[in-house]
Amino acid sequence: MSKAKETILEINLAHLTHNYKFLRSKLQSEVKLLAVVKAAGYGSDAVVIAKHLEKIGTDYFAVAYVSEGITLRKAGIKTPILVLHPQPINFSDLIEYQLEPSIYSLRILREFIAIAASKNLKGYPTHIKFNTGLNRLGFWEKDIELIIESVQATETVKITSIFSHLAASEDHSEREFTLAQINRFKKITSEIIRNLTYTPILHQCNTSGILNYPEAHFDMVRTGIGLYGYANDTEYDKDVLPVASLKSVISQIHQLEPGETLGYNRAFIADGYIKTATIPIGHADGIGRMYGNKNGFVVINGHKSFIVGNVCMDMIMVDITDIECKEGDEVLIFDHTATAANIAEKAGTISYELLTAISPRVKRIIIDKA
Ligand SMILES: *Cc1c(COP(=O)(O)O)cnc(C)c1O
């Protein structure tokens, strides 16, 4: 791989294939795999990721919003796309692009049926989302009767799937809570199925659910972070490979005298002779201010180098006092050796946030070694 000469995000499709195969290996052969490609494919490139996953056999995609689904359709993605969190204002677009809504309340169900009826649709694929304990989005168990009534009163929609989302599937100390969510889901779905003449797809697991609750794979699983190479678990981290690598370059080196200060608001004060490197990546690129003041680090020529002072909009400065390096050298922010999870944790956040924050300003480079 050639060395970075500017700030780039490399997207390694061989790693994506590896993670896909690993996650598939955890599933019974008849269980479908839905790939979550929301938020620009967890900050990488949704179209590139979806095209690759479509090629290697993904059964379903999910995005958060209708606009994300339209981007995929315009790029030629043919696989079914579930929109996890649509708003009624976008229902016409959703239908035009053959996207499938998550229906999460009676208000949304009625609005969707009204639009579907006005367009004379028959059996439009819809997905019913139940809240089983996350208390974020979804019908309540008490809504079952009204859902069935509404759906049976129309020909316009069909319940393609029923699903729910786990609140703490990565958290081993919350096992009891998760098992209660799974039981609630089983109860809800069996009650609905009893009232239908067909059987919808059932799904509840995200990545950590796949790994920790094989008894809850049902007919399909939804995986996001695992595909991108993070397993949320030291036991499984070695089995997946981070897809995205964020790299940059040293723009300039500065020598500070004892007592000199660095950066905005003079947040760093040199306690001796300090050498710093300025790097062209800042909070507008997704390296938030929480990584400043030695909470975050980069790797230069194999050595950890902490961010000193405040993170600027377009730059960070790092301490290279004890590191052999020169202007133009490559800087590694994260990859499969210094992972986004590791860096995020030191700054009090999670891989999901660091990955999805990488802004469109950062150039994406696709590495596709077949
Ligand atoms: C984002 C999301 C997922 C993916 O979760 P991961 O932990 O990234 O695997 C699955 N289901 C729903 C409803 C989501 O919002």
Coordinates of N, CA and C in Angstrom, one line a residue, residues 140-221:
W140 N -46.1 -0.9 20.9 CA -46.1 -1.6 22.2 C -47.0 -2.9 22.0
E141 N -46.8 -3.8 22.9 CA -47.5 -5.1 22.8 C -49.0 -4.8 22.8
K142 N -49.5 -3.8 23.5 CA -50.9 -3.5 23.5 C -51.5 -3.0 22.2
D143 N -50.6 -2.7 21.2 CA -51.1 -2.2 19.9 C -51.4 -3.4 19.0
I144 N -51.1 -4.6 19.4 CA -51.2 -5.7 18.4 C -52.6 -5.8 17.7
E145 N -53.6 -5.7 18.6 CA -55.0 -5.8 18.0 C -55.3 -4.8 16.9
L146 N -54.9 -3.5 17.2 CA -55.1 -2.5 16.3 C -54.3 -2.6 15.0
I147 N -53.1 -3.1 15.1 CA -52.2 -3.4 14.0 C -52.9 -4.4 13.1
I148 N -53.4 -5.5 13.7 CA -54.0 -6.6 12.9 C -55.3 -6.1 12.2
E149 N -56.1 -5.3 13.0 CA -57.3 -4.8 12.4 C -57.0 -3.9 11.2
S150 N -56.0 -3.0 11.4 CA -55.7 -2.0 10.3 C -55.1 -2.8 9.1
V151 N -54.3 -3.8 9.3 CA -53.7 -4.4 8.1 C -54.7 -5.3 7.4
Q152 N -55.6 -5.9 8.2 CA -56.7 -6.8 7.6 C -57.7 -6.0 6.9
A153 N -57.8 -4.7 7.2 CA -58.9 -3.9 6.6 C -58.4 -3.4 5.3
T154 N -57.2 -3.7 4.8 CA -56.7 -3.1 3.6 C -55.9 -4.2 2.8
E155 N -55.9 -4.0 1.5 CA -55.1 -5.0 0.6 C -53.7 -4.3 0.3
T156 N -53.6 -3.1 0.7 CA -52.4 -2.3 0.2 C -51.1 -2.7 0.8
V157 N -51.1 -3.2 2.0 CA -49.8 -3.6 2.6 C -49.7 -5.0 3.1
K158 N -48.5 -5.5 3.1 CA -48.3 -6.8 3.6 C -47.2 -6.8 4.7
I159 N -47.3 -7.5 5.8 CA -46.3 -7.5 6.8 C -45.2 -8.5 6.4
T160 N -44.1 -7.9 5.8 CA -43.0 -8.7 5.3 C -42.2 -9.2 6.5
S161 N -42.0 -8.4 7.5 CA -41.3 -8.8 8.7 C -41.8 -8.1 9.9
I162 N -41.5 -8.8 11.0 CA -41.7 -8.2 12.3 C -40.4 -8.2 13.0
F163 N -40.0 -7.1 13.6 CA -38.7 -7.0 14.3 C -38.7 -6.2 15.5
S164 N -37.6 -6.3 16.2 CA -37.3 -5.5 17.4 C -35.8 -5.3 17.6
H165 N -35.4 -4.5 18.5 CA -34.0 -4.2 18.6 C -33.6 -4.4 20.1
L166 N -32.4 -5.0 20.3 CA -31.9 -5.3 21.6 C -31.2 -4.0 22.2
A167 N -31.4 -3.8 23.5 CA -30.8 -2.6 24.1 C -29.4 -2.8 24.6
A168 N -29.0 -4.0 24.9 CA -27.7 -4.2 25.6 C -27.1 -5.6 25.2
S169 N -27.2 -5.9 23.9 CA -26.7 -7.3 23.5 C -25.2 -7.5 23.7
E170 N -24.4 -6.4 23.8 CA -23.0 -6.5 24.0 C -22.6 -6.6 25.4
D171 N -23.6 -6.4 26.3 CA -23.3 -6.2 27.7 C -23.6 -7.5 28.5
H172 N -22.6 -8.2 28.8 CA -22.8 -9.5 29.5 C -23.6 -9.4 30.8
S173 N -23.4 -8.3 31.5 CA -24.1 -8.2 32.8 C -25.6 -7.9 32.6
E174 N -26.0 -7.7 31.4 CA -27.5 -7.4 31.1 C -28.2 -8.6 30.4
R175 N -27.6 -9.8 30.7 CA -28.1 -11.0 30.0 C -29.6 -11.2 30.3
E176 N -29.9 -11.1 31.6 CA -31.3 -11.3 32.0 C -32.3 -10.4 31.3
F177 N -31.9 -9.1 31.2 CA -32.7 -8.1 30.5 C -32.9 -8.5 29.0
T178 N -31.8 -8.9 28.4 CA -31.8 -9.3 27.0 C -32.7 -10.5 26.8
L179 N -32.6 -11.5 27.6 CA -33.4 -12.7 27.5 C -34.9 -12.3 27.7
A180 N -35.2 -11.4 28.5 CA -36.6 -10.9 28.7 C -37.1 -10.3 27.4
Q181 N -36.2 -9.5 26.8 CA -36.6 -8.8 25.5 C -36.9 -9.9 24.4
I182 N -36.0 -11.0 24.4 CA -36.2 -12.0 23.4 C -37.5 -12.7 23.7
N183 N -37.9 -13.0 25.0 CA -39.1 -13.7 25.3 C -40.3 -12.8 24.9
R184 N -40.2 -11.5 25.2 CA -41.3 -10.6 24.8 C -41.5 -10.6 23.3
F185 N -40.4 -10.7 22.6 CA -40.5 -10.7 21.1 C -41.2 -11.9 20.6
K186 N -40.8 -13.1 21.2 CA -41.5 -14.3 20.8 C -43.0 -14.3 21.1
K187 N -43.3 -13.8 22.2 CA -44.8 -13.7 22.6 C -45.5 -12.8 21.6
I188 N -45.0 -11.7 21.3 CA -45.6 -10.7 20.4 C -45.8 -11.3 19.0
T189 N -44.7 -11.9 18.5 CA -44.7 -12.4 17.2 C -45.7 -13.6 17.0
S190 N -45.7 -14.4 18.0 CA -46.6 -15.6 17.9 C -48.1 -15.2 17.9
E191 N -48.4 -14.1 18.6 CA -49.7 -13.6 18.7 C -50.1 -13.0 17.3
I192 N -49.2 -12.3 16.7 CA -49.5 -11.7 15.4 C -49.7 -12.8 14.3
I193 N -48.7 -13.7 14.3 CA -48.7 -14.8 13.3 C -50.0 -15.6 13.3
R194 N -50.5 -15.8 14.6 CA -51.8 -16.5 14.7 C -52.9 -15.9 13.9
N195 N -52.8 -14.6 13.7 CA -53.9 -13.8 13.1 C -53.6 -13.6 11.6
L196 N -52.5 -14.1 11.1 CA -52.2 -13.9 9.6 C -52.3 -15.2 8.9
T197 N -52.5 -15.0 7.6 CA -52.6 -16.2 6.7 C -51.2 -16.6 6.1
Y198 N -50.2 -15.7 6.4 CA -48.8 -15.9 5.9 C -47.9 -15.7 7.1
T199 N -46.6 -16.0 6.9 CA -45.7 -15.9 8.0 C -44.6 -14.9 7.7
P200 N -44.5 -13.8 8.4 CA -43.5 -12.8 8.2 C -42.1 -13.3 8.7
I201 N -41.1 -12.6 8.1 CA -39.7 -12.8 8.6 C -39.6 -12.2 10.0
L202 N -38.9 -12.9 10.9 CA -38.7 -12.4 12.3 C -37.3 -12.0 12.5
H203 N -37.0 -10.9 13.1 CA -35.5 -10.5 13.3 C -35.4 -9.6 14.5
Q204 N -34.4 -9.9 15.3 CA -34.2 -9.1 16.5 C -32.7 -8.8 16.8
C205 N -31.8 -9.5 16.2 CA -30.3 -9.4 16.6 C -29.6 -8.4 15.8
N206 N -28.8 -7.6 16.5 CA -27.7 -6.8 15.8 C -26.4 -7.6 15.9
T207 N -25.3 -7.0 15.6 CA -24.0 -7.7 15.6 C -23.8 -8.5 16.9
S208 N -23.9 -7.8 18.1 CA -23.6 -8.4 19.3 C -24.7 -9.5 19.7
G209 N -25.9 -9.2 19.2 CA -26.9 -10.3 19.4 C -26.5 -11.5 18.6
I210 N -26.0 -11.4 17.4 CA -25.6 -12.6 16.6 C -24.6 -13.4 17.4
L211 N -23.6 -12.7 18.0 CA -22.5 -13.3 18.7 C -22.9 -13.9 20.0
N212 N -23.8 -13.2 20.7 CA -24.1 -13.6 22.1 C -25.4 -14.3 22.3
Y213 N -26.3 -14.2 21.4 CA -27.6 -14.8 21.5 C -28.0 -15.7 20.3
P214 N -27.3 -16.8 20.0 CA -27.6 -17.6 18.9 C -29.1 -18.1 18.9
E215 N -29.7 -18.2 20.1 CA -31.0 -18.7 20.2 C -32.0 -17.6 19.7
A216 N -31.6 -16.4 19.4 CA -32.5 -15.3 19.0 C -32.2 -14.9 17.5
H217 N -31.6 -15.8 16.7 CA -31.4 -15.4 15.3 C -32.6 -15.3 14.5
F218 N -33.6 -16.1 14.9 CA -34.9 -16.2 14.2 C -34.7 -16.4 12.7
D219 N -35.4 -15.6 11.8 CA -35.2 -15.8 10.4 C -34.2 -14.9 9.7
M220 N -33.8 -13.9 10.4 CA -32.9 -12.9 9.8 C -32.1 -12.2 11.0
V221 N -30.9 -11.7 10.7 CA -30.2 -10.9 11.7 C -29.8 -9.6 10.9

